[in-house]
PDB file of C-alpha atoms in Angstrom:
ATOM      1  CA  MET A   1      -6.715  15.444 -11.684  1.00 41.00           C
ATOM      2  CA  HIS A   2      -9.261  13.984 -13.552  1.00 45.00           C
ATOM      3  CA  ASN A   3     -11.148  14.905 -16.869  1.00 50.00           C
ATOM      4  CA  GLY A   4     -14.477  13.549 -16.839  1.00 59.00           C
ATOM      5  CA  THR A   5     -15.500  10.469 -14.500  1.00 70.00           C
ATOM      6  CA  PRO A   6     -12.240   9.328 -13.568  1.00 81.00           C
ATOM      7  CA  GLU A   7     -12.346   5.501 -14.350  1.00 92.00           C
ATOM      8  CA  LYS A   8     -12.416   2.749 -11.715  1.00 95.00           C
ATOM      9  CA  LEU A   9      -9.129   0.296 -12.010  1.00 96.00           C
ATOM     10  CA  ILE A  10      -9.850  -1.509  -9.380  1.00 97.00           C
ATOM     11  CA  GLN A  11     -12.970  -2.283  -6.718  1.00 97.00           C
ATOM     12  CA  VAL A  12     -12.596  -3.837  -3.957  1.00 97.00           C
ATOM     13  CA  ARG A  13     -15.797  -5.297  -2.086  1.00 97.00           C
ATOM     14  CA  GLY A  14     -16.364  -6.650   0.755  1.00 97.00           C
ATOM     15  CA  LEU A  15     -12.806  -8.377   1.500  1.00 97.00           C
ATOM     16  CA  LYS A  16     -11.416 -10.558   4.419  1.00 96.00           C
ATOM     17  CA  GLN A  17      -8.258 -12.168   4.843  1.00 96.00           C
ATOM     18  CA  TYR A  18      -8.253 -14.467   8.245  1.00 95.00           C
ATOM     19  CA  PHE A  19      -5.221 -16.087   9.468  1.00 93.00           C
ATOM     20  CA  PRO A  20      -5.812 -19.427  11.512  1.00 90.00           C
ATOM     21  CA  ILE A  21      -3.196 -19.774  14.586  1.00 85.00           C
ATOM     22  CA  LYS A  22      -2.696 -22.520  17.149  1.00 75.00           C
ATOM     23  CA  GLN A  23      -0.897 -21.317  20.183  1.00 69.00           C
ATOM     24  CA  GLY A  24      -0.409 -24.543  21.927  1.00 66.00           C
ATOM     25  CA  PHE A  25      -0.726 -28.133  21.242  1.00 65.00           C
ATOM     26  CA  PHE A  26      -4.096 -28.438  23.077  1.00 65.00           C
ATOM     27  CA  SER A  27      -6.044 -25.110  22.731  1.00 68.00           C
ATOM     28  CA  SER A  28      -8.837 -24.875  20.173  1.00 71.00           C
ATOM     29  CA  THR A  29      -7.077 -22.770  16.691  1.00 80.00           C
ATOM     30  CA  LYS A  30      -7.904 -18.395  17.032  1.00 86.00           C
ATOM     31  CA  THR A  31      -8.315 -16.399  14.139  1.00 90.00           C
ATOM     32  CA  VAL A  32      -6.330 -13.508  13.065  1.00 92.00           C
ATOM     33  CA  LYS A  33      -8.827 -10.887  11.670  1.00 92.00           C
ATOM     34  CA  ALA A  34      -6.122  -9.147   9.653  1.00 94.00           C
ATOM     35  CA  ILE A  35      -8.537  -7.434   7.260  1.00 96.00           C
ATOM     36  CA  ASP A  36     -11.858  -7.345   8.122  1.00 94.00           C
ATOM     37  CA  ASN A  37     -14.898  -6.777   5.650  1.00 94.00           C
ATOM     38  CA  ILE A  38     -13.077  -3.408   3.422  1.00 96.00           C
ATOM     39  CA  SER A  39     -14.175  -1.707   0.349  1.00 97.00           C
ATOM     40  CA  PHE A  40     -13.055   0.582  -1.420  1.00 97.00           C
ATOM     41  CA  ASP A  41     -12.275   1.888  -5.675  1.00 97.00           C
ATOM     42  CA  ILE A  42      -8.908   2.797  -6.934  1.00 97.00           C
ATOM     43  CA  PHE A  43      -8.756   5.013  -9.818  1.00 97.00           C
ATOM     44  CA  LYS A  44      -6.884   4.849 -13.230  1.00 96.00           C
ATOM     45  CA  GLY A  45      -3.767   6.841 -12.844  1.00 95.00           C
ATOM     46  CA  ALA A  46      -4.386   8.058  -9.109  1.00 97.00           C
ATOM     47  CA  THR A  47      -1.859   7.138  -5.990  1.00 97.00           C
ATOM     48  CA  PHE A  48      -3.912   5.307  -3.778  1.00 98.00           C
ATOM     49  CA  GLY A  49      -2.334   5.325   0.011  1.00 97.00           C
ATOM     50  CA  VAL A  50      -2.658   3.449   2.478  1.00 97.00           C
ATOM     51  CA  VAL A  51      -1.517   4.358   6.014  1.00 96.00           C
ATOM     52  CA  GLY A  52      -2.045   3.356   9.893  1.00 92.00           C
ATOM     53  CA  GLU A  53       0.807   2.061  12.047  1.00 89.00           C
ATOM     54  CA  SER A  54       2.200  -1.495  11.744  1.00 88.00           C
ATOM     55  CA  GLY A  55      -0.549  -4.301  12.941  1.00 87.00           C
ATOM     56  CA  SER A  56      -3.378  -2.549  10.915  1.00 92.00           C
ATOM     57  CA  GLY A  57      -2.994  -4.810   7.862  1.00 93.00           C
ATOM     58  CA  LYS A  58      -1.563  -2.709   5.289  1.00 95.00           C
ATOM     59  CA  THR A  59       0.647  -5.184   4.008  1.00 94.00           C
ATOM     60  CA  THR A  60      -2.144  -7.835   3.999  1.00 95.00           C
ATOM     61  CA  LEU A  61      -3.687  -5.287   1.914  1.00 97.00           C
ATOM     62  CA  GLY A  62      -1.516  -5.501  -0.851  1.00 96.00           C
ATOM     63  CA  ARG A  63      -0.386  -8.771  -1.063  1.00 96.00           C
ATOM     64  CA  THR A  64      -4.515  -9.644  -0.772  1.00 96.00           C
ATOM     65  CA  LEU A  65      -4.773  -7.194  -3.911  1.00 96.00           C
ATOM     66  CA  LEU A  66      -2.188  -8.882  -5.798  1.00 95.00           C
ATOM     67  CA  ARG A  67      -3.638 -12.804  -4.457  1.00 95.00           C
ATOM     68  CA  LEU A  68      -0.540 -13.360  -3.316  1.00 95.00           C
ATOM     69  CA  VAL A  69      -2.418 -14.687  -0.022  1.00 95.00           C
ATOM     70  CA  GLU A  70      -6.211 -16.230  -0.938  1.00 95.00           C
ATOM     71  CA  PRO A  71      -8.469 -13.933   0.343  1.00 96.00           C
ATOM     72  CA  THR A  72     -11.113 -15.340   2.497  1.00 96.00           C
ATOM     73  CA  ALA A  73     -13.432 -13.479   1.441  1.00 96.00           C
ATOM     74  CA  GLY A  74     -14.816 -10.437  -1.448  1.00 97.00           C
ATOM     75  CA  THR A  75     -13.797  -9.656  -4.215  1.00 96.00           C
ATOM     76  CA  ILE A  76     -11.411  -7.993  -6.468  1.00 97.00           C
ATOM     77  CA  GLN A  77     -11.927  -6.457  -9.515  1.00 96.00           C
ATOM     78  CA  TYR A  78      -9.646  -5.688 -12.090  1.00 96.00           C
ATOM     79  CA  LEU A  79     -11.705  -3.133 -14.978  1.00 94.00           C
ATOM     80  CA  THR A  80     -14.102  -5.998 -15.444  1.00 93.00           C
ATOM     81  CA  THR A  81     -12.297  -8.907 -14.449  1.00 94.00           C
ATOM     82  CA  ASP A  82     -12.986 -10.848 -11.263  1.00 94.00           C
ATOM     83  CA  PHE A  83      -9.153 -11.585 -10.483  1.00 93.00           C
ATOM     84  CA  THR A  84     -10.223 -13.783  -7.668  1.00 94.00           C
ATOM     85  CA  LYS A  85     -12.081 -16.122  -9.683  1.00 94.00           C
ATOM     86  CA  LEU A  86      -9.024 -15.993 -11.574  1.00 94.00           C
ATOM     87  CA  GLY A  87      -7.622 -20.202 -11.889  1.00 94.00           C
ATOM     88  CA  ARG A  88      -4.088 -20.616 -12.241  1.00 92.00           C
ATOM     89  CA  LYS A  89      -3.389 -20.428 -15.669  1.00 92.00           C
ATOM     90  CA  GLU A  90      -5.225 -17.300 -15.912  1.00 94.00           C
ATOM     91  CA  LEU A  91      -3.700 -15.714 -12.761  1.00 93.00           C
ATOM     92  CA  LEU A  92      -0.328 -16.374 -14.333  1.00 92.00           C
ATOM     93  CA  LYS A  93      -1.028 -14.887 -17.537  1.00 91.00           C
ATOM     94  CA  PHE A  94      -2.216 -11.340 -15.362  1.00 92.00           C
ATOM     95  CA  ARG A  95       0.676 -11.024 -13.715  1.00 93.00           C
ATOM     96  CA  PRO A  96       2.193  -8.882 -14.695  1.00 95.00           C
ATOM     97  CA  LYS A  97      -0.476  -6.001 -15.142  1.00 95.00           C
ATOM     98  CA  MET A  98       0.084  -6.094 -11.488  1.00 95.00           C
ATOM     99  CA  GLN A  99       3.015  -6.087  -9.486  1.00 95.00           C
ATOM    100  CA  MET A 100       4.926  -5.341  -6.688  1.00 95.00           C
ATOM    101  CA  VAL A 101       7.805  -3.446  -4.851  1.00 94.00           C
ATOM    102  CA  SER A 102       8.724  -5.204  -1.356  1.00 88.00           C
ATOM    103  CA  GLN A 103      10.089  -2.684   1.550  1.00 85.00           C
ATOM    104  CA  ASP A 104      13.221  -4.430   2.816  1.00 82.00           C
ATOM    105  CA  PRO A 105      15.337  -4.176  -1.314  1.00 78.00           C
ATOM    106  CA  TYR A 106      18.009  -6.169  -0.137  1.00 80.00           C
ATOM    107  CA  ASN A 107      15.937  -9.945   1.027  1.00 84.00           C
ATOM    108  CA  SER A 108      13.610  -9.568  -2.249  1.00 85.00           C
ATOM    109  CA  LEU A 109      16.801  -9.471  -4.253  1.00 90.00           C
ATOM    110  CA  HIS A 110      17.856 -12.978  -4.804  1.00 91.00           C
ATOM    111  CA  PRO A 111      22.266 -12.525  -3.468  1.00 91.00           C
ATOM    112  CA  ARG A 112      23.495 -15.338  -5.566  1.00 92.00           C
ATOM    113  CA  LYS A 113      22.449 -13.967  -9.595  1.00 94.00           C
ATOM    114  CA  LEU A 114      23.784 -10.733 -11.262  1.00 96.00           C
ATOM    115  CA  VAL A 115      20.780  -7.930 -11.610  1.00 96.00           C
ATOM    116  CA  LYS A 116      20.445  -8.695 -15.344  1.00 95.00           C
ATOM    117  CA  SER A 117      19.171 -11.923 -14.249  1.00 94.00           C
ATOM    118  CA  ILE A 118      17.250 -10.594 -11.362  1.00 95.00           C
ATOM    119  CA  ILE A 119      15.243  -8.397 -13.976  1.00 95.00           C
ATOM    120  CA  SER A 120      15.123 -10.405 -16.874  1.00 94.00           C
ATOM    121  CA  GLU A 121      13.418 -13.250 -14.944  1.00 92.00           C
ATOM    122  CA  GLY A 122      10.424 -11.835 -15.269  1.00 91.00           C
ATOM    123  CA  LEU A 123      10.100 -11.616 -18.959  1.00 92.00           C
ATOM    124  CA  LYS A 124      11.400 -15.705 -19.387  1.00 89.00           C
ATOM    125  CA  ILE A 125       8.161 -16.641 -17.329  1.00 89.00           C
ATOM    126  CA  HIS A 126       5.644 -14.666 -19.020  1.00 92.00           C
ATOM    127  CA  PHE A 127       7.206 -13.539 -22.596  1.00 91.00           C
ATOM    128  CA  ASN A 128       9.808 -15.846 -23.199  1.00 86.00           C
ATOM    129  CA  LEU A 129      11.601 -12.847 -24.483  1.00 88.00           C
ATOM    130  CA  PRO A 130      15.190 -13.841 -26.847  1.00 88.00           C
ATOM    131  CA  ALA A 131      18.489 -12.793 -24.741  1.00 88.00           C
ATOM    132  CA  ASP A 132      19.150 -10.078 -27.258  1.00 91.00           C
ATOM    133  CA  VAL A 133      15.787  -8.473 -26.711  1.00 92.00           C
ATOM    134  CA  ALA A 134      15.420  -9.551 -22.685  1.00 93.00           C
ATOM    135  CA  TYR A 135      19.192  -7.695 -22.666  1.00 94.00           C
ATOM    136  CA  VAL A 136      18.437  -4.831 -24.197  1.00 95.00           C
ATOM    137  CA  ARG A 137      14.899  -3.961 -22.437  1.00 95.00           C
ATOM    138  CA  VAL A 138      16.035  -4.564 -19.086  1.00 96.00           C
ATOM    139  CA  LYS A 139      19.230  -1.811 -20.024  1.00 96.00           C
ATOM    140  CA  GLU A 140      16.323   0.503 -21.153  1.00 96.00           C
ATOM    141  CA  ILE A 141      14.599  -0.346 -17.365  1.00 95.00           C
ATOM    142  CA  LEU A 142      17.969  -0.041 -15.586  1.00 96.00           C
ATOM    143  CA  GLU A 143      18.505   3.777 -17.271  1.00 95.00           C
ATOM    144  CA  LYS A 144      15.209   4.529 -16.216  1.00 94.00           C
ATOM    145  CA  VAL A 145      15.592   4.649 -12.957  1.00 95.00           C
ATOM    146  CA  GLY A 146      18.915   6.269 -13.332  1.00 93.00           C
ATOM    147  CA  LEU A 147      21.120   2.988 -13.064  1.00 95.00           C
ATOM    148  CA  LYS A 148      23.948   1.723 -15.999  1.00 95.00           C
ATOM    149  CA  GLU A 149      24.501  -0.418 -18.255  1.00 94.00           C
ATOM    150  CA  GLU A 150      27.381  -1.970 -16.276  1.00 95.00           C
ATOM    151  CA  HIS A 151      24.984  -2.345 -13.218  1.00 96.00           C
ATOM    152  CA  MET A 152      23.551  -5.595 -14.935  1.00 95.00           C
ATOM    153  CA  PHE A 153      26.643  -7.532 -13.690  1.00 95.00           C
ATOM    154  CA  ARG A 154      27.250  -7.086 -10.150  1.00 95.00           C
ATOM    155  CA  TYR A 155      25.584  -8.466  -7.213  1.00 95.00           C
ATOM    156  CA  PRO A 156      22.680  -7.520  -5.030  1.00 94.00           C
ATOM    157  CA  HIS A 157      25.022  -6.451  -2.020  1.00 93.00           C
ATOM    158  CA  GLU A 158      27.150  -4.355  -4.203  1.00 94.00           C
ATOM    159  CA  PHE A 159      24.704  -1.565  -4.291  1.00 93.00           C
ATOM    160  CA  SER A 160      23.290   0.949  -2.153  1.00 91.00           C
ATOM    161  CA  GLY A 161      19.719   0.610  -0.365  1.00 89.00           C
ATOM    162  CA  GLY A 162      18.998   3.176  -2.478  1.00 90.00           C
ATOM    163  CA  GLN A 163      20.665   1.404  -5.776  1.00 93.00           C
ATOM    164  CA  ARG A 164      18.485  -1.874  -4.694  1.00 93.00           C
ATOM    165  CA  GLN A 165      15.338   0.159  -4.258  1.00 92.00           C
ATOM    166  CA  ARG A 166      15.719   1.298  -7.379  1.00 94.00           C
ATOM    167  CA  ILE A 167      16.572  -2.629  -9.005  1.00 95.00           C
ATOM    168  CA  SER A 168      13.829  -3.818  -7.264  1.00 94.00           C
ATOM    169  CA  VAL A 169      11.634  -0.928  -9.145  1.00 95.00           C
ATOM    170  CA  ALA A 170      13.150  -2.160 -12.549  1.00 95.00           C
ATOM    171  CA  ARG A 171      12.399  -5.844 -12.244  1.00 95.00           C
ATOM    172  CA  SER A 172       8.157  -4.539 -11.511  1.00 94.00           C
ATOM    173  CA  LEU A 173       8.369  -2.193 -14.295  1.00 95.00           C
ATOM    174  CA  VAL A 174      10.318  -3.761 -17.332  1.00 94.00           C
ATOM    175  CA  LEU A 175       6.873  -6.418 -17.189  1.00 94.00           C
ATOM    176  CA  LYS A 176       5.336  -3.348 -18.317  1.00 94.00           C
ATOM    177  CA  PRO A 177       2.455  -3.170 -15.456  1.00 96.00           C
ATOM    178  CA  GLU A 178      -0.345  -1.011 -14.919  1.00 96.00           C
ATOM    179  CA  PHE A 179      -0.942  -1.421 -11.191  1.00 97.00           C
ATOM    180  CA  LEU A 180       1.812  -1.419  -8.898  1.00 97.00           C
ATOM    181  CA  VAL A 181       1.642  -1.921  -4.754  1.00 97.00           C
ATOM    182  CA  LEU A 182       4.491  -0.332  -2.912  1.00 96.00           C
ATOM    183  CA  ASP A 183       4.355  -1.313   0.674  1.00 94.00           C
ATOM    184  CA  GLU A 184       6.671   1.187   2.002  1.00 92.00           C
ATOM    185  CA  PRO A 185       9.550   1.311  -0.216  1.00 91.00           C
ATOM    186  CA  THR A 186      11.316   3.749   1.488  1.00 88.00           C
ATOM    187  CA  SER A 187      11.379   2.884   4.692  1.00 85.00           C
ATOM    188  CA  ALA A 188      14.368   1.407   4.789  1.00 77.00           C
ATOM    189  CA  LEU A 189      16.888   3.758   3.404  1.00 83.00           C
ATOM    190  CA  ASP A 190      17.805   6.894   4.496  1.00 84.00           C
ATOM    191  CA  VAL A 191      16.370  10.301   4.919  1.00 83.00           C
ATOM    192  CA  SER A 192      17.867  12.020   1.775  1.00 84.00           C
ATOM    193  CA  VAL A 193      17.638   9.087  -0.265  1.00 88.00           C
ATOM    194  CA  GLN A 194      13.950   8.849   0.608  1.00 90.00           C
ATOM    195  CA  ALA A 195      13.426  12.015  -1.428  1.00 90.00           C
ATOM    196  CA  VAL A 196      15.226  11.192  -4.814  1.00 92.00           C
ATOM    197  CA  ILE A 197      13.481   7.515  -4.558  1.00 92.00           C
ATOM    198  CA  LEU A 198       9.750   9.088  -4.265  1.00 93.00           C
ATOM    199  CA  GLN A 199      10.295  11.663  -6.763  1.00 94.00           C
ATOM    200  CA  MET A 200      11.964   8.286  -8.723  1.00 94.00           C
ATOM    201  CA  ILE A 201       8.094   6.701  -8.429  1.00 95.00           C
ATOM    202  CA  LYS A 202       6.540   9.850  -8.992  1.00 95.00           C
ATOM    203  CA  ASP A 203       8.292  10.666 -12.475  1.00 95.00           C
ATOM    204  CA  LEU A 204       8.244   6.790 -13.284  1.00 95.00           C
ATOM    205  CA  LYS A 205       4.079   6.924 -13.059  1.00 96.00           C
ATOM    206  CA  ARG A 206       3.791  10.013 -15.059  1.00 95.00           C
ATOM    207  CA  ASP A 207       6.288   8.053 -18.123  1.00 94.00           C
ATOM    208  CA  TYR A 208       4.168   5.281 -17.875  1.00 94.00           C
ATOM    209  CA  HIS A 209       0.890   5.915 -16.680  1.00 95.00           C
ATOM    210  CA  LEU A 210       1.216   3.958 -14.194  1.00 97.00           C
ATOM    211  CA  THR A 211      -1.678   3.614 -11.195  1.00 97.00           C
ATOM    212  CA  TYR A 212       0.108   3.113  -7.455  1.00 98.00           C
ATOM    213  CA  LEU A 213      -1.281   1.746  -3.908  1.00 97.00           C
ATOM    214  CA  PHE A 214       1.130   2.812  -1.703  1.00 97.00           C
ATOM    215  CA  ILE A 215       1.558   1.632   1.737  1.00 96.00           C
ATOM    216  CA  THR A 216       2.708   3.578   4.539  1.00 94.00           C
ATOM    217  CA  HIS A 217       3.292   4.568   8.105  1.00 90.00           C
ATOM    218  CA  ASP A 218       4.508   8.267   6.700  1.00 89.00           C
ATOM    219  CA  LEU A 219       1.919  11.080   6.867  1.00 91.00           C
ATOM    220  CA  SER A 220       4.212  13.296   5.378  1.00 90.00           C
ATOM    221  CA  VAL A 221       4.893  10.475   2.307  1.00 92.00           C
ATOM    222  CA  ILE A 222       1.352  10.307   1.986  1.00 94.00           C
ATOM    223  CA  ASP A 223       1.274  14.192   1.621  1.00 93.00           C
ATOM    224  CA  TYR A 224       3.574  13.947  -0.645  1.00 93.00           C
ATOM    225  CA  ILE A 225       2.588  11.412  -3.272  1.00 95.00           C
ATOM    226  CA  ALA A 226      -1.266  10.154  -3.126  1.00 96.00           C
ATOM    227  CA  ASP A 227      -4.568  11.628  -4.516  1.00 96.00           C
ATOM    228  CA  TYR A 228      -6.177   9.662  -2.470  1.00 97.00           C
ATOM    229  CA  VAL A 229      -6.220   8.024   1.237  1.00 97.00           C
ATOM    230  CA  ALA A 230      -7.046   5.075   2.997  1.00 97.00           C
ATOM    231  CA  VAL A 231      -6.455   5.440   6.941  1.00 97.00           C
ATOM    232  CA  MET A 232      -6.367   2.223   8.522  1.00 97.00           C
ATOM    233  CA  TYR A 233      -6.820   0.872  12.148  1.00 96.00           C
ATOM    234  CA  LEU A 234      -6.837  -3.145  13.014  1.00 95.00           C
ATOM    235  CA  GLY A 235      -8.241  -4.382  10.126  1.00 95.00           C
ATOM    236  CA  GLN A 236     -10.327  -1.892   8.539  1.00 96.00           C
ATOM    237  CA  ILE A 237     -10.727   1.856   7.115  1.00 97.00           C
ATOM    238  CA  MET A 238     -12.134   4.339   9.170  1.00 97.00           C
ATOM    239  CA  GLU A 239     -11.477   7.007   7.507  1.00 97.00           C
ATOM    240  CA  ILE A 240     -10.931   7.625   3.257  1.00 97.00           C
ATOM    241  CA  GLY A 241     -11.172   9.928   0.873  1.00 96.00           C
ATOM    242  CA  PRO A 242      -9.423  12.527  -1.302  1.00 96.00           C
ATOM    243  CA  LYS A 243      -6.178  14.026   0.192  1.00 96.00           C
ATOM    244  CA  ARG A 244      -7.555  17.072   0.313  1.00 94.00           C
ATOM    245  CA  HIS A 245     -10.109  16.857   2.561  1.00 94.00           C
ATOM    246  CA  ILE A 246      -8.339  13.958   4.717  1.00 95.00           C
ATOM    247  CA  PHE A 247      -5.833  16.490   5.535  1.00 94.00           C
ATOM    248  CA  ASN A 248      -7.379  19.465   5.933  1.00 93.00           C
ATOM    249  CA  ALA A 249     -11.063  18.272   7.661  1.00 93.00           C
ATOM    250  CA  PRO A 250     -10.123  15.025   9.506  1.00 94.00           C
ATOM    251  CA  ALA A 251     -13.404  12.906  10.321  1.00 95.00           C
ATOM    252  CA  PHE A 252     -12.423  10.052  12.265  1.00 96.00           C
ATOM    253  CA  PRO A 253     -10.062  10.395  15.637  1.00 94.00           C
ATOM    254  CA  TYR A 254      -7.313   7.846  14.671  1.00 94.00           C
ATOM    255  CA  THR A 255      -7.446  10.071  11.699  1.00 94.00           C
ATOM    256  CA  LYS A 256      -6.559  13.419  13.473  1.00 92.00           C
ATOM    257  CA  LEU A 257      -3.830  11.887  16.143  1.00 90.00           C
ATOM    258  CA  LEU A 258      -1.815  10.472  13.203  1.00 90.00           C
ATOM    259  CA  LEU A 259      -2.002  14.269  11.753  1.00 90.00           C
ATOM    260  CA  ASN A 260      -0.788  15.769  15.096  1.00 85.00           C
ATOM    261  CA  SER A 261       2.112  12.935  15.638  1.00 78.00           C
ATOM    262  CA  VAL A 262       3.008  14.585  12.484  1.00 74.00           C
ATOM    263  CA  PRO A 263       6.793  16.879  12.967  1.00 68.00           C
ATOM    264  CA  HIS A 264       6.368  20.395  11.867  1.00 62.00           C
ATOM    265  CA  PRO A 265       9.648  21.711  10.369  1.00 62.00           C
ATOM    266  CA  ASP A 266       8.579  25.277  12.391  1.00 61.00           C
ATOM    267  CA  PRO A 267      10.524  24.544  15.650  1.00 62.00           C
ATOM    268  CA  GLN A 268       8.702  27.740  17.178  1.00 62.00           C
ATOM    269  CA  LYS A 269       5.351  26.558  15.698  1.00 62.00           C
ATOM    270  CA  LYS A 270       3.407  25.265  18.448  1.00 61.00           C
ATOM    271  CA  ARG A 271       0.880  21.877  17.853  1.00 59.00           C
ATOM    272  CA  ASN A 272      -1.498  20.182  19.641  1.00 60.00           C
ATOM    273  CA  ARG A 273       0.926  16.911  20.019  1.00 60.00           C
ATOM    274  CA  GLU A 274      -1.836  14.692  21.243  1.00 65.00           C
ATOM    275  CA  ILE A 275      -0.890  11.136  20.084  1.00 66.00           C
ATOM    276  CA  PRO A 276      -3.043   7.547  20.170  1.00 69.00           C
ATOM    277  CA  LYS A 277      -3.056   6.183  23.601  1.00 73.00           C
ATOM    278  CA  GLY A 278      -1.811   2.872  24.511  1.00 74.00           C
ATOM    279  CA  GLU A 279      -1.057  -0.239  22.001  1.00 79.00           C
ATOM    280  CA  ILE A 280      -3.161  -1.689  18.727  1.00 84.00           C
ATOM    281  CA  PRO A 281      -5.231  -4.534  20.279  1.00 88.00           C
ATOM    282  CA  SER A 282      -5.153  -7.996  19.085  1.00 88.00           C
ATOM    283  CA  PRO A 283      -6.201  -8.915  16.023  1.00 88.00           C
ATOM    284  CA  ILE A 284      -7.347 -11.694  17.394  1.00 88.00           C
ATOM    285  CA  ASN A 285     -10.221 -10.534  19.507  1.00 87.00           C
ATOM    286  CA  PRO A 286     -10.529  -7.086  18.845  1.00 90.00           C
ATOM    287  CA  PRO A 287     -12.885  -4.522  21.001  1.00 92.00           C
ATOM    288  CA  PRO A 288     -16.505  -4.557  19.992  1.00 94.00           C
ATOM    289  CA  GLY A 289     -18.393  -1.690  18.806  1.00 95.00           C
ATOM    290  CA  CYS A 290     -15.621   0.511  16.859  1.00 96.00           C
ATOM    291  CA  ARG A 291     -12.599  -0.978  17.037  1.00 94.00           C
ATOM    292  CA  PHE A 292     -10.596   2.074  17.978  1.00 95.00           C
ATOM    293  CA  HIS A 293     -12.657   3.452  20.896  1.00 93.00           C
ATOM    294  CA  THR A 294     -10.468   1.889  23.693  1.00 93.00           C
ATOM    295  CA  ARG A 295      -7.784   4.392  22.463  1.00 92.00           C
ATOM    296  CA  CYS A 296     -10.302   7.497  21.244  1.00 92.00           C
ATOM    297  CA  PRO A 297     -10.356  10.911  23.389  1.00 90.00           C
ATOM    298  CA  TYR A 298     -14.024  10.723  22.207  1.00 90.00           C
ATOM    299  CA  VAL A 299     -15.740   7.367  22.917  1.00 91.00           C
ATOM    300  CA  GLN A 300     -18.582   7.388  24.161  1.00 94.00           C
ATOM    301  CA  ASP A 301     -21.078   4.003  25.195  1.00 95.00           C
ATOM    302  CA  LEU A 302     -22.419   3.657  21.824  1.00 96.00           C
ATOM    303  CA  CYS A 303     -18.717   3.868  20.536  1.00 95.00           C
ATOM    304  CA  ARG A 304     -18.385   0.751  22.913  1.00 94.00           C
ATOM    305  CA  LYS A 305     -21.403  -1.725  22.102  1.00 94.00           C
ATOM    306  CA  LEU A 306     -22.164  -0.752  18.510  1.00 96.00           C
ATOM    307  CA  GLU A 307     -19.301  -0.972  15.384  1.00 95.00           C
ATOM    308  CA  PRO A 308     -20.383   2.269  13.520  1.00 95.00           C
ATOM    309  CA  ASP A 309     -21.177   2.142   9.286  1.00 95.00           C
ATOM    310  CA  MET A 310     -19.201   3.971   6.991  1.00 95.00           C
ATOM    311  CA  ILE A 311     -20.577   6.996   6.669  1.00 94.00           C
ATOM    312  CA  LYS A 312     -20.861   9.652   4.284  1.00 94.00           C
ATOM    313  CA  ILE A 313     -19.161  13.066   5.306  1.00 93.00           C
ATOM    314  CA  ASP A 314     -18.376  14.802   1.996  1.00 88.00           C
ATOM    315  CA  ALA A 315     -17.974  13.959  -1.423  1.00 86.00           C
ATOM    316  CA  GLU A 316     -15.320  10.664  -2.153  1.00 91.00           C
ATOM    317  CA  HIS A 317     -15.046  11.448   1.825  1.00 95.00           C
ATOM    318  CA  PHE A 318     -16.394   8.751   3.770  1.00 96.00           C
ATOM    319  CA  ALA A 319     -15.821   7.901   7.735  1.00 96.00           C
ATOM    320  CA  LYS A 320     -16.284   4.800   9.850  1.00 96.00           C
ATOM    321  CA  CYS A 321     -17.563   7.145  13.230  1.00 96.00           C
ATOM    322  CA  HIS A 322     -20.904   7.359  15.139  1.00 95.00           C
ATOM    323  CA  PHE A 323     -19.622  10.790  16.118  1.00 93.00           C
ATOM    324  CA  PRO A 324     -17.216  12.623  12.928  1.00 93.00           C
ATOM    325  CA  LEU A 325     -15.148  15.212  13.979  1.00 83.00           C
ATOM    326  CA  ILE A 326     -16.856  17.083  10.970  1.00 69.00           C
ATOM    327  CA  ASN A 327     -19.786  17.243  12.933  1.00 55.00           C
ATOM    328  CA  ARG A 328     -18.025  18.413  16.020  1.00 51.00           C
ATOM    329  CA  GLN A 329     -17.002  21.497  15.243  1.00 48.00           C
TER     330      GLN A 329
END
């Protein structure tokens, strides 16, 4: 995948995102630990997949990386720039390099604006391009995502879900970013449309030399599109590594259970259909020790008392587990 040592585009260290909440008028303020002390690298030109159940902190991670919400603690380094220390003006200049495609293509597009205005808005804010130059840029990017010039003069409600997602992608790409956060970009689409959009996303990555953070709960999508995978649970990364390691030799019990829950295309093939039991605990009051111990089929006393460190399983493969599965086999 890389020639020589891959270049790190983004380095995240000790990232935390805590949200204070009040549950009642007389109650004290509590804290939601949406992201709790995570560290990872994203290599230039790679697709970094983030997977986990709802409530694991995936979307908050994507929004925090772009500073759409300010991190509580930690650093986000973009090449040589400490992204967390940029002031308002510096951040505005930096914005075109890092863009986001949201989960819901309908609510993320202004219903009363033409597609032309929606896509060109970023060009006006960041580059102040003349109208004729912006028009050409918008036309080119629309064609790149499989739409036509005539679509510039329609409103979002006149398109299908797949077409609206293409418009969302075009709005981000028109600024010529280097890094895209894709927050479950196909989850609101029909299965037949998902495959087309995913292929388009792969093609655009190749053509524009992009780097992706791809958020999803669907491991089959991760298998198709990702190079590296981070498995999140209750605000923490529990396992991280190249996709082939995660899929072929999962070291964390939660990862194994997620893989077991993926349907197999062959109905005759018998598989272990063990899936995670119960629901994900509240991030307001996460369990002591290992976050996953309340649902883990391999739990031991140590897991309930002491939070595990992230240990090295193999080259680039790490798991946050006292008793990784790789050592049990």
